[in-house]
Short mmCIF file of C-alpha atoms in Angstrom, two decimals:
data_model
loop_
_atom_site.label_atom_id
_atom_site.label_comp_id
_atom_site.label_asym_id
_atom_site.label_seq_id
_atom_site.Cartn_x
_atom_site.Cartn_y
_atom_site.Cartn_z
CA UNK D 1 -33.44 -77.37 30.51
CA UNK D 2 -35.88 -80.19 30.14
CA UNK D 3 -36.44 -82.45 32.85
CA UNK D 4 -35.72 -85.96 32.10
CA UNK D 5 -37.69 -89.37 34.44
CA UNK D 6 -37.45 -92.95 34.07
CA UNK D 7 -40.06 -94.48 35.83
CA UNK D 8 -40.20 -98.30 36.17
CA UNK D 9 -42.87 -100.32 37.76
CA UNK D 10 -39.86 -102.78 39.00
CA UNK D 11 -36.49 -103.07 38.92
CA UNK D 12 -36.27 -107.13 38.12
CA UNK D 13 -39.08 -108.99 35.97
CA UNK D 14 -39.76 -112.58 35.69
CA UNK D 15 -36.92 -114.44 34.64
CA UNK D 16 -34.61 -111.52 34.01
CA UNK D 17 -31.67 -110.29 35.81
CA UNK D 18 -32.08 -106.49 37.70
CA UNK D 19 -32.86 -103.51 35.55
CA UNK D 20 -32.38 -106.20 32.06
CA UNK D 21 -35.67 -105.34 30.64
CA UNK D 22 -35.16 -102.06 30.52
CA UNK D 23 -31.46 -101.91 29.11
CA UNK D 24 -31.90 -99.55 26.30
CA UNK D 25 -33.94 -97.22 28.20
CA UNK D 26 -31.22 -96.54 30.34
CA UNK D 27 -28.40 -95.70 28.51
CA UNK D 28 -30.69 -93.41 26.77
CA UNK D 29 -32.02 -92.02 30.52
CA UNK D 30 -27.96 -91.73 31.10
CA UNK D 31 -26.73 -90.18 28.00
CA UNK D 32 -23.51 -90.81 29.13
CA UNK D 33 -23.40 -89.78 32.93
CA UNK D 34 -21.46 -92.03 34.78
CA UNK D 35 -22.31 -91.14 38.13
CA UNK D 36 -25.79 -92.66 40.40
CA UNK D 37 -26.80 -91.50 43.06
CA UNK D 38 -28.52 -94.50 44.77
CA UNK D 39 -31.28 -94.16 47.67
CA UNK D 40 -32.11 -97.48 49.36
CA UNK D 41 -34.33 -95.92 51.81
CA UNK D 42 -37.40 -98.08 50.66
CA UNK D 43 -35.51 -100.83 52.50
CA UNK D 44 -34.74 -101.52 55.88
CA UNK D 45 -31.55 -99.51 57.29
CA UNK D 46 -29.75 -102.75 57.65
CA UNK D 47 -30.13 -103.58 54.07
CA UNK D 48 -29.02 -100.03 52.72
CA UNK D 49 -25.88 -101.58 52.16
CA UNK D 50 -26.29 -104.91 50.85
CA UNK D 51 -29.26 -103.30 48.31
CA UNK D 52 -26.37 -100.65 46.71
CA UNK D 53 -24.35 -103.57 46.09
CA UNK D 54 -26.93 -105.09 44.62
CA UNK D 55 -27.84 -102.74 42.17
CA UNK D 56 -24.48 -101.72 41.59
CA UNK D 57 -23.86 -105.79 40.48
CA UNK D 58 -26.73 -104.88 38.39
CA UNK D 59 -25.31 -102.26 36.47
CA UNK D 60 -22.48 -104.25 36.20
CA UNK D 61 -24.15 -107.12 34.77
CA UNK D 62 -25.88 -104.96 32.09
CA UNK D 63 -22.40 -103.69 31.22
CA UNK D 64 -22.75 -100.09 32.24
CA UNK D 65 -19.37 -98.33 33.17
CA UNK D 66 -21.15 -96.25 35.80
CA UNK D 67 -20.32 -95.51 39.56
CA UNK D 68 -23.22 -96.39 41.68
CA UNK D 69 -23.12 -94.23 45.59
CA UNK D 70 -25.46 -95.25 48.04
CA UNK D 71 -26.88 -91.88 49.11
CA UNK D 72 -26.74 -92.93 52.76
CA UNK D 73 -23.14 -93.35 52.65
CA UNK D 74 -22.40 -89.56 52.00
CA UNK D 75 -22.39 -87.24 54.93
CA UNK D 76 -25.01 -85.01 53.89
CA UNK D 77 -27.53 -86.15 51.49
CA UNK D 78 -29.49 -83.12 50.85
CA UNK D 79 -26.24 -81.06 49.98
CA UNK D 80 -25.15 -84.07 47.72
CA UNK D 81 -28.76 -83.99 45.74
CA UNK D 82 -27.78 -80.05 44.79
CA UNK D 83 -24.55 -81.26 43.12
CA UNK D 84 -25.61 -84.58 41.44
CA UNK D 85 -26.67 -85.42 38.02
CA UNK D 86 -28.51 -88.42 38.47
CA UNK D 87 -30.79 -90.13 41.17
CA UNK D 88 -32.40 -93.70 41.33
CA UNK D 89 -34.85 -93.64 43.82
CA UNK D 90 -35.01 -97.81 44.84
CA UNK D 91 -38.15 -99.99 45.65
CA UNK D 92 -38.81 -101.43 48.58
CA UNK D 93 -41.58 -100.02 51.17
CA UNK D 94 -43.17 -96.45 50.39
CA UNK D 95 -44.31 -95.00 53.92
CA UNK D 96 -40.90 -96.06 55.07
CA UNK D 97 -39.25 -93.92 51.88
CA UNK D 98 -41.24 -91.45 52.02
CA UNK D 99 -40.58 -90.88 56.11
CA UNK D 100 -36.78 -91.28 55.54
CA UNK D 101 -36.98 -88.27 52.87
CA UNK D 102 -38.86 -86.35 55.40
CA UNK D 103 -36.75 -86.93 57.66
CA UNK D 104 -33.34 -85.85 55.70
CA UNK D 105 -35.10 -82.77 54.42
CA UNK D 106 -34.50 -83.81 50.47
CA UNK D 107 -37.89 -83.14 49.05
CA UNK D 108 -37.92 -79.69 47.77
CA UNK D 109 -34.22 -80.10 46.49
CA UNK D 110 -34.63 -83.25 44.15
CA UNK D 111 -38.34 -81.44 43.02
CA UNK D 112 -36.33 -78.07 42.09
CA UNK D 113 -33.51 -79.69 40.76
CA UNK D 114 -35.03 -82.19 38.67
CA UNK D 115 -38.28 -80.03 37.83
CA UNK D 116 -35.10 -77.43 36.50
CA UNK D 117 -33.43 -80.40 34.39
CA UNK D 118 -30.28 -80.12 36.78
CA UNK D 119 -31.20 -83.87 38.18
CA UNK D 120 -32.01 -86.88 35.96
CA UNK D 121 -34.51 -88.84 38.42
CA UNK D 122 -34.55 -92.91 37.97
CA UNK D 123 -37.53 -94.79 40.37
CA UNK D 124 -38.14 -98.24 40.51
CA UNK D 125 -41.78 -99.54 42.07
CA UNK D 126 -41.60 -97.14 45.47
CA UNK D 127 -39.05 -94.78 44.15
CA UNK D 128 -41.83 -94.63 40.92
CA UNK D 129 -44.46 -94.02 43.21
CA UNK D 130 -42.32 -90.96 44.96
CA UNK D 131 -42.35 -89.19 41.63
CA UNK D 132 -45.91 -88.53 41.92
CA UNK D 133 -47.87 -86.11 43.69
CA UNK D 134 -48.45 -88.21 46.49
CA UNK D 135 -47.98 -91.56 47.76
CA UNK D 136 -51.80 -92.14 47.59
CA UNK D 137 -51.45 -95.49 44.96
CA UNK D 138 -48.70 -97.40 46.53
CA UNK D 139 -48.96 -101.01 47.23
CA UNK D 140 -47.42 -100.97 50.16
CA UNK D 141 -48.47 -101.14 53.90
CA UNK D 142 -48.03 -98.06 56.42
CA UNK D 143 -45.96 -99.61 58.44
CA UNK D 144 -44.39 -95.96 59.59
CA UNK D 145 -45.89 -92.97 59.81
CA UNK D 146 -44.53 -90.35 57.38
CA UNK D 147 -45.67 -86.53 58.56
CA UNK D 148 -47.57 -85.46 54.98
CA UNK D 149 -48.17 -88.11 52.06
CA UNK D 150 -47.32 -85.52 49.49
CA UNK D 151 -44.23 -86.54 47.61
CA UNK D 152 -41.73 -85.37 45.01
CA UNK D 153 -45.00 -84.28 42.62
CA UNK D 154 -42.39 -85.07 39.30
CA UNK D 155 -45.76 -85.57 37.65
CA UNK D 156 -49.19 -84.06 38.03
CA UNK D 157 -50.63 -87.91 38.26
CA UNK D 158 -49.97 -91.04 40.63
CA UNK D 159 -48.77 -94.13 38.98
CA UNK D 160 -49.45 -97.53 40.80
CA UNK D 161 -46.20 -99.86 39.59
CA UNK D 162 -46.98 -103.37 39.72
CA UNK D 163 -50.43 -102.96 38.88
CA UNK D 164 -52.26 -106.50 38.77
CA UNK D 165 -54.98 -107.51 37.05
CA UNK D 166 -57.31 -109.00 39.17
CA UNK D 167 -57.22 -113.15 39.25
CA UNK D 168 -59.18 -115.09 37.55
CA UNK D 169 -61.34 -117.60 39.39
CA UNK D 170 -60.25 -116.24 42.84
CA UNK D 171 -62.53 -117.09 46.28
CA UNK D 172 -60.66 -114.32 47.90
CA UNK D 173 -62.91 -111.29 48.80
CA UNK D 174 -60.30 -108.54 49.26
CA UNK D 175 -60.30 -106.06 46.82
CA UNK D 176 -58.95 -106.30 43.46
CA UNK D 177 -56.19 -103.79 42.56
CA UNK D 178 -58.52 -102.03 40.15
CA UNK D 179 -60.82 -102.06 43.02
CA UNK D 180 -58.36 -100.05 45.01
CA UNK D 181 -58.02 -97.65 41.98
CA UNK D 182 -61.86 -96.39 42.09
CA UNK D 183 -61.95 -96.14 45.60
CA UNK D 184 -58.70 -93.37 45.18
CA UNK D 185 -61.52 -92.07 42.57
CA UNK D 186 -64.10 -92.10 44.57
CA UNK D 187 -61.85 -89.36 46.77
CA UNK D 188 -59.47 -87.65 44.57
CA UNK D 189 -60.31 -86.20 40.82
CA UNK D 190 -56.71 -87.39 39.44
CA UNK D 191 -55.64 -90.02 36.93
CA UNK D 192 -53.64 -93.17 37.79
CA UNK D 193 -51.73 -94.93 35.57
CA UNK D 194 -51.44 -98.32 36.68
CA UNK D 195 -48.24 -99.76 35.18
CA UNK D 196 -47.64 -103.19 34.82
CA UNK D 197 -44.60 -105.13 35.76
CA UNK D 198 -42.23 -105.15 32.95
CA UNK D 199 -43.11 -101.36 31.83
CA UNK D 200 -42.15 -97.64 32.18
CA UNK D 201 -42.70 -94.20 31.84
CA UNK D 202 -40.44 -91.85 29.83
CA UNK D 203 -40.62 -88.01 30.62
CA UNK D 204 -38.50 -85.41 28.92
CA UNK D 205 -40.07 -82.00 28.54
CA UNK D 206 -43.92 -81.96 27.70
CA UNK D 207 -43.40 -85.23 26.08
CA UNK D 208 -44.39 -88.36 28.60
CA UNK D 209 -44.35 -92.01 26.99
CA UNK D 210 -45.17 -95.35 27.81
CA UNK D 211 -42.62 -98.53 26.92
CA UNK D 212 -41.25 -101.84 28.04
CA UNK D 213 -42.74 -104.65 27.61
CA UNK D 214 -46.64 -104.78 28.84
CA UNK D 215 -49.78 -102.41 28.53
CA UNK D 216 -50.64 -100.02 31.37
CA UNK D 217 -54.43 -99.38 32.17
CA UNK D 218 -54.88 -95.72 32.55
CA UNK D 219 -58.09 -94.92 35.31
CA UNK D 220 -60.16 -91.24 34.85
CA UNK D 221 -62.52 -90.38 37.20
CA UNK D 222 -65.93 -90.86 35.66
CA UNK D 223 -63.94 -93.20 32.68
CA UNK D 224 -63.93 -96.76 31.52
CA UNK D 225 -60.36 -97.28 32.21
CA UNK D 226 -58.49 -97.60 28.77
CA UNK D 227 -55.57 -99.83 27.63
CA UNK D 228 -52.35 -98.22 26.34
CA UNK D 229 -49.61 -99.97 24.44
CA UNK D 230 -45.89 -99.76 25.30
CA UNK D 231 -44.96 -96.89 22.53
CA UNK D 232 -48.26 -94.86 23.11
CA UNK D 233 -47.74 -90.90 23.78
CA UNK D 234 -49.14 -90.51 27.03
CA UNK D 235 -48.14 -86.21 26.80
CA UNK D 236 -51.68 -85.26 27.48
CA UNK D 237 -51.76 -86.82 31.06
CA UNK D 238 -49.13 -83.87 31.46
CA UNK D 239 -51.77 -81.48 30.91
CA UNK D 240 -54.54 -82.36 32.90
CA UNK D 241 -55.47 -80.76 36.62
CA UNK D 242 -55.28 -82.96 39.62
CA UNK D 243 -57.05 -82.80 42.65
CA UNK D 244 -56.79 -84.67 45.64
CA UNK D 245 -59.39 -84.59 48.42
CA UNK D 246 -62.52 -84.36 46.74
CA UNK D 247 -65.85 -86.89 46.92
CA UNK D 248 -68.42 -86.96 44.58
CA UNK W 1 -67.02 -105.06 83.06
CA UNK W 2 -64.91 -106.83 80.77
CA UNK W 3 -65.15 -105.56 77.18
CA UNK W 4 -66.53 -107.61 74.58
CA UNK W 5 -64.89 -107.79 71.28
CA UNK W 6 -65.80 -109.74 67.80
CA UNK W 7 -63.11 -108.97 65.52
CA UNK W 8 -63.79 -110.96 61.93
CA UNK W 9 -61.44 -110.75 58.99
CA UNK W 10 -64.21 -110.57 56.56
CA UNK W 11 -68.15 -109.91 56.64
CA UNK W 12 -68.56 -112.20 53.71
CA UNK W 13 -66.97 -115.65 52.84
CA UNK W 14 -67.12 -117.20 49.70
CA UNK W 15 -70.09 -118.98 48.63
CA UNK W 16 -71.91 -117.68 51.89
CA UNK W 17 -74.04 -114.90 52.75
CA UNK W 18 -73.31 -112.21 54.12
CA UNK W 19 -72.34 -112.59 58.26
CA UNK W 20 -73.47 -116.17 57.77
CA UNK W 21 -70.17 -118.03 58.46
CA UNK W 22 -70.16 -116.20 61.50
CA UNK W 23 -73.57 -116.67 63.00
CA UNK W 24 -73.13 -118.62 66.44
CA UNK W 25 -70.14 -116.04 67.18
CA UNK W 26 -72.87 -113.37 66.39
CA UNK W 27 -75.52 -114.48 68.79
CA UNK W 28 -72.92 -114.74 71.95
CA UNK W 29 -71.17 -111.90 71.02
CA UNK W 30 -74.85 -109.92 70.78
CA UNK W 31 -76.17 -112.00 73.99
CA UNK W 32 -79.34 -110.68 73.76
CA UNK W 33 -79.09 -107.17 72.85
CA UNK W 34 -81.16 -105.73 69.87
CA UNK W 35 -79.91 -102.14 68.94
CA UNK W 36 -76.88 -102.54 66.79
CA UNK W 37 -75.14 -98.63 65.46
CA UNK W 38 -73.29 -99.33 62.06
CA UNK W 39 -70.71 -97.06 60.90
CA UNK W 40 -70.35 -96.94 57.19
CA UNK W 41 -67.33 -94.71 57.10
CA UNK W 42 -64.75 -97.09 55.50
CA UNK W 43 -67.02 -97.01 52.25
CA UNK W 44 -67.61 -94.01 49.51
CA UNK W 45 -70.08 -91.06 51.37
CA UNK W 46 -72.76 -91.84 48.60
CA UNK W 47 -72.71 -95.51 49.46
CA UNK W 48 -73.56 -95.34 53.46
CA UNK W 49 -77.49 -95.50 52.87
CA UNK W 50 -76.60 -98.53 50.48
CA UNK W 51 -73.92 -100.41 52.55
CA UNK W 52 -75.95 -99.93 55.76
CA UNK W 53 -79.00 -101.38 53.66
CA UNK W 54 -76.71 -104.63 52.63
CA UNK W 55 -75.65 -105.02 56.62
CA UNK W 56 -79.37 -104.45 57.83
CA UNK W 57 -80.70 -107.39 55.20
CA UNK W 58 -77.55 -109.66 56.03
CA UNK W 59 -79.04 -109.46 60.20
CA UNK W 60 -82.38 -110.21 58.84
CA UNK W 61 -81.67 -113.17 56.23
CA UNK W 62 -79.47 -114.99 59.54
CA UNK W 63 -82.84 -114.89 61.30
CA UNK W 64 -81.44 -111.82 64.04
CA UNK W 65 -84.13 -109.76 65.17
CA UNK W 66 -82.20 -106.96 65.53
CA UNK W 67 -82.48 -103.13 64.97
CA UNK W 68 -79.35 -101.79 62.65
CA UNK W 69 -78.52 -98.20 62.73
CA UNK W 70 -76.75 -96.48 60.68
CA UNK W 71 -74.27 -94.16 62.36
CA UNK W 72 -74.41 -91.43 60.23
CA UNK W 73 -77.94 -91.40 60.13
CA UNK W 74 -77.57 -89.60 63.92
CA UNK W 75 -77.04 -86.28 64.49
CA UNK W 76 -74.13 -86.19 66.45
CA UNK W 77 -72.68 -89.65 66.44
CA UNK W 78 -70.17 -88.77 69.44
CA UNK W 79 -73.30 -88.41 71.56
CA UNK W 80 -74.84 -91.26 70.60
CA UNK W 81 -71.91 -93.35 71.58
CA UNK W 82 -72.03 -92.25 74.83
CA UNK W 83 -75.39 -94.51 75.35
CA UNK W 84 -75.12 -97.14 72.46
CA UNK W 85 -74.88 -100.81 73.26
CA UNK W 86 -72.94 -102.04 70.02
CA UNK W 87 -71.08 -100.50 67.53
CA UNK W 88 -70.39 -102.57 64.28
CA UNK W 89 -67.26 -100.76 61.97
CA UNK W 90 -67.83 -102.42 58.58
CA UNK W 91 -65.26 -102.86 56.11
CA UNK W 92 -63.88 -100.87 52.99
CA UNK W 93 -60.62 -98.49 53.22
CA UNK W 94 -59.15 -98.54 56.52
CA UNK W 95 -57.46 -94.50 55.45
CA UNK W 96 -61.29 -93.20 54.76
CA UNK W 97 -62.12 -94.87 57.79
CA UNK W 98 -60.07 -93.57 60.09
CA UNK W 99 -59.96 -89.60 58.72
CA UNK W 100 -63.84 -89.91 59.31
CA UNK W 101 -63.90 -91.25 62.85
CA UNK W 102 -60.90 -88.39 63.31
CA UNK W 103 -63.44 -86.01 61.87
CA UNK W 104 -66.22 -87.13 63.80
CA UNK W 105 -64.26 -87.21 67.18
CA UNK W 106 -65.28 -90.79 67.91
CA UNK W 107 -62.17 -92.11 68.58
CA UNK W 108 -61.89 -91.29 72.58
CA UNK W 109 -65.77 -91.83 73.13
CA UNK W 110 -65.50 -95.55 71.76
CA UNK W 111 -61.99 -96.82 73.44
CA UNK W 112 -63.21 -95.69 76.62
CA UNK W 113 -66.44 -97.42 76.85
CA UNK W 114 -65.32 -100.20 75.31
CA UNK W 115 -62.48 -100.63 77.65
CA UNK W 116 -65.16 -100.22 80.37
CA UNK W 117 -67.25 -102.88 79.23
CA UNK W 118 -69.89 -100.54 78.24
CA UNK W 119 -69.75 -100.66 74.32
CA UNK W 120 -69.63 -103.95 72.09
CA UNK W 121 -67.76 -103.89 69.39
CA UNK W 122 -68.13 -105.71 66.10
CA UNK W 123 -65.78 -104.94 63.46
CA UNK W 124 -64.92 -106.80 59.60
CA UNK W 125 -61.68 -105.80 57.85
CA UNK W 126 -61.09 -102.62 58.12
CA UNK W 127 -63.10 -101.99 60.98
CA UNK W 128 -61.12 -105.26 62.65
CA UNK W 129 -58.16 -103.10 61.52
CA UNK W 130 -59.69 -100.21 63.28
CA UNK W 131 -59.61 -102.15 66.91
CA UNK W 132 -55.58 -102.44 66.91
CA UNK W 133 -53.21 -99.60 68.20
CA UNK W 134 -52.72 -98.15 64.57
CA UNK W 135 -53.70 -98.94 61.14
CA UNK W 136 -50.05 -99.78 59.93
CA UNK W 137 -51.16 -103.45 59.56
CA UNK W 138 -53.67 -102.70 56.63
CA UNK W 139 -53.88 -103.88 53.21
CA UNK W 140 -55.52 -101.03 51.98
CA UNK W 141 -54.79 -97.80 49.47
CA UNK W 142 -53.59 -94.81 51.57
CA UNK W 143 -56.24 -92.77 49.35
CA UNK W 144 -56.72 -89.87 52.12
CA UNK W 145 -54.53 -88.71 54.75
CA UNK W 146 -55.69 -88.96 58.40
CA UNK W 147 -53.97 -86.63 60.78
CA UNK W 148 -52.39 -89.88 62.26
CA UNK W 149 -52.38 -93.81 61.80
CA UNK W 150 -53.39 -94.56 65.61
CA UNK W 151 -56.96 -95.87 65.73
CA UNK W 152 -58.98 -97.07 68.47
CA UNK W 153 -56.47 -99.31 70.31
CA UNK W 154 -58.74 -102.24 72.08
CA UNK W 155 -56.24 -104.85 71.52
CA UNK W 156 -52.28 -104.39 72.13
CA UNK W 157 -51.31 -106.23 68.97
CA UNK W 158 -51.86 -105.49 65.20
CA UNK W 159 -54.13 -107.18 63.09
CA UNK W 160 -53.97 -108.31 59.24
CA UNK W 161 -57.37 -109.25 58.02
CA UNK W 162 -57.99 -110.68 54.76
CA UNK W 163 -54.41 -112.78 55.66
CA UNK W 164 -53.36 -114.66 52.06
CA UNK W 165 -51.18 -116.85 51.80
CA UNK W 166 -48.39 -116.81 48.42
CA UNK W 167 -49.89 -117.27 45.17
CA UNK W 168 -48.13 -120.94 44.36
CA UNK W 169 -46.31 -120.51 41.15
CA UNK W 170 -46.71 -116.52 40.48
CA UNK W 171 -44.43 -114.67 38.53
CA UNK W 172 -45.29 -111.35 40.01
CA UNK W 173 -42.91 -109.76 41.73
CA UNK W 174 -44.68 -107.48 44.32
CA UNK W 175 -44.23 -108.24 48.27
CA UNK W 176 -46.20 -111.24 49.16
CA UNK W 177 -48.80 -110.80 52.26
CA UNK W 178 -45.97 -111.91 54.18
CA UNK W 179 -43.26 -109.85 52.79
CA UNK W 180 -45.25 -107.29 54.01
CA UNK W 181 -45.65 -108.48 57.79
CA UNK W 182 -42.27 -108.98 57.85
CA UNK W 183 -41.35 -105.42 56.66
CA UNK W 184 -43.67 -104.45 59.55
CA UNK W 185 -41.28 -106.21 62.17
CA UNK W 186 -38.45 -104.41 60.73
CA UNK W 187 -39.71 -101.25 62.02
CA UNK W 188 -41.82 -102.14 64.80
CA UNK W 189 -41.68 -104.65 67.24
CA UNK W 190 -45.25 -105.70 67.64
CA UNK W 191 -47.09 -109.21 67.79
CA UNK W 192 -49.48 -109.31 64.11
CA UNK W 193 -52.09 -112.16 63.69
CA UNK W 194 -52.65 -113.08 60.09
CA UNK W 195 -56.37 -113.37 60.22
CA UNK W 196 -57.51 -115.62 57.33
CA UNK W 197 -61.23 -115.29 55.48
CA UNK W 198 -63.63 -117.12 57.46
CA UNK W 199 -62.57 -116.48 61.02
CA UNK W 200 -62.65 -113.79 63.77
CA UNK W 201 -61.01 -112.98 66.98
CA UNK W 202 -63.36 -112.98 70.09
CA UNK W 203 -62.22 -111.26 73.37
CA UNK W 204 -63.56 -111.08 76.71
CA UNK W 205 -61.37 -109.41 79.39
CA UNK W 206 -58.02 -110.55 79.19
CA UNK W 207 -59.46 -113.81 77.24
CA UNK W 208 -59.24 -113.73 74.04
CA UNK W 209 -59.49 -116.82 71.46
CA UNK W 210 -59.42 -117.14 67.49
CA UNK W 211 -62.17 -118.86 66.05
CA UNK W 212 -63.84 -119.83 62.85
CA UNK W 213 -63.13 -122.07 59.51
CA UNK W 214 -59.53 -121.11 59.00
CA UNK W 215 -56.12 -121.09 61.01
CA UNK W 216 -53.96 -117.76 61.80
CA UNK W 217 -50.63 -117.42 61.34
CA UNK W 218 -48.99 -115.13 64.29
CA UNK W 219 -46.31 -113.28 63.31
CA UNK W 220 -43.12 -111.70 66.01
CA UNK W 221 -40.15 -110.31 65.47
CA UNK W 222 -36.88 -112.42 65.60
CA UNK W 223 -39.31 -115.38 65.82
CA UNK W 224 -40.87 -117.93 62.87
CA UNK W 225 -44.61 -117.14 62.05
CA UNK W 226 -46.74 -120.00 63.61
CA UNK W 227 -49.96 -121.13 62.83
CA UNK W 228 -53.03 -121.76 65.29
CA UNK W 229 -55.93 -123.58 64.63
CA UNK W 230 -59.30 -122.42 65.34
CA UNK W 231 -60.10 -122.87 69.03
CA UNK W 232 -56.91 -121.73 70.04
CA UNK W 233 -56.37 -119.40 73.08
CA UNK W 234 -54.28 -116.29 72.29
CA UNK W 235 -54.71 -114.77 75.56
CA UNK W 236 -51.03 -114.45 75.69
CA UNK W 237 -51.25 -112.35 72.81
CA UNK W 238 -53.07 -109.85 75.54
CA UNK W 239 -49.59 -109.38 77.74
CA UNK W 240 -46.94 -108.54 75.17
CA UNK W 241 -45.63 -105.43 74.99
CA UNK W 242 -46.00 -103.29 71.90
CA UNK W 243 -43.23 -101.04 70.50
CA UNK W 244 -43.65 -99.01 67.82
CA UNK W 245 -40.88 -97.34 65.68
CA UNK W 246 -38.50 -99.39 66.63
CA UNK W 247 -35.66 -100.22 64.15
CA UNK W 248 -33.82 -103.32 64.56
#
């Protein structure tokens, strides 16, 4: 079976209400299935509770009839993942995600499942970033430790979600987003599609596309970076060889 | 002997040159000595000749008549920081930083003889970053993987160079500087100073003071971030305890 991702950049956008943007693109991610899987682990254990809620209010508002679990309210996650049909992987800090996954031993499950097409897989900003390889483009700060940075590897590129262009007429001398980009390209020979708020990736099969409502920038190694528009066939990042760990 | 540390968020400030904003700090920080090692690690490999080039001209156009070396111009850069007087740790990605100085087996070498009041150390950004207990309060792209986030450990708190403040008015939805602080506190329960462009730490045995053009804004957990001017003493800073991996 094919697999099937829906990979946001965020989960709320200016002046919308959670998930809104992205409406359409989730009843077709669904296709009916009426049961979500929800990992908060991006958050702070305190919060895993009050950020279900949250997105189950959101589904709610956007008039799904779905049945939202938090995943850290079931006894054991990892035997959960090889039963369920559909995961959204929340935003919220990477390192700390991407430790807590370690740490409840769910890695190789969610990749076999959903690389088989048993698991629909749903990420928003951090739980985007987990689909790739690695966590190597987050945003966020390392404020834990995980034990490897290599991720679910849903994709054979990294995504940075809520990539920024950089500001215009800013004194500040820290380094641009896109600045951040080259220097992953100055170490690893893989592609990064920075996505920008507002905008998502669609993977079924061979077949990867870009929609939503703004343009990613898509960085090559040795490449201008080039501008796609929401609608674009992105299928041939599928194809192309990634590797990590290797200077010019 | 006490240790001698000159911690500055950035090298450059807007509309100055290079090391210029922090000149006087420079001269009492260098008190007289002339042989200055630079390590280059935080940039790209190809750019150390380059970077070290840019750091050599910056001592020369503030009038220093100093000698800058650069670190990986030496054959075995553990050995010579058994004998060197100062070590400047420039900026660029804290993540390539730190895997090299793992690589390079500097890491016991330099917090020893620092400690001891033997070694001077100098660092910008990243290598400010690189003086805490652990990288975890970086802004930077996790691009490699170092075998683990603890770094040098001079100082018992964490440091955030480059500290920004919101964006008034932005629509983006990504953590604020802040945001990400906080996040920090949820998991560890260690003091961070916000270190703003334009001004540096400066510690002498257990005194240590924040000076410069801007104020710092000290974060703790359970407690509201306050701001110091420059001039203050932080010494206190110097007697807190640090836990990490500590969930609330």
């Amino acid at each position: 079976m094919e697999d099937n991702l829906l990979l946001l950049s965020n989960s709320k956008t200016h002046n919308m209400g959670y998930l809104a943007h992205a409406r359409e693109a989730l009843l077709d991610f669904l296709d009916g299935h009426r049961t979500i899987y929800f990992a908060p682990y991006a958050a702070a254990k305190t919060a895993y509770d009050s950020y279900t809620a949250t997105i189950q209010e959101a589904f709610k508002a956007n008039d799904f009839d779905v049945k939202v679990i938090g995943l850290h309210t079931v006894d054991q996650p990892a035997m959960t993942l090889r039963e369920a049909e559909v995961l959204f992987v929340g935003g919220g800090n990477s390192f700390r995600l991407l430790k807590t996954l370690q740490q409840l031993d769910v890695l190789n499950v969610v990749r076999e499942r959903v690389t088989g097409g048993e698991l629909r897989y749903m990420g928003s900003s951090a739980g985007t970033n987990m689909s790739c390889p690695t966590l190597r483009t987050t945003n966020d700060m390392p404020i834990v430790q995980p034990t490897s940075f290599a991720s679910f590897g849903l994709i054979p590129f990294q995504i940075n979600p809520h990539y920024q262009d950089p500001v215009v007429g800013s004194t500040h001398m820290g380094e641009t987003r896109e600045d951040r980009i080259l220097e992953f390209l100055e170490e690893n020979d893989v592609p990064v599609v920075g996505l920008r708020e507002g905008s998502w990736l669609r993977k079924r099969g061979a077949h990867l596309t870009l929609d939503g409502l703004t343009a990613a920038r898509i960085f090559r190694r040795h490449t201008e970076p080039q501008e796609y528009q929401p609608g674009s066939d992105l299928s041939w990042l599928l194809t192309l060889h990634a590797t990590f760990d290797q200077n010019r």
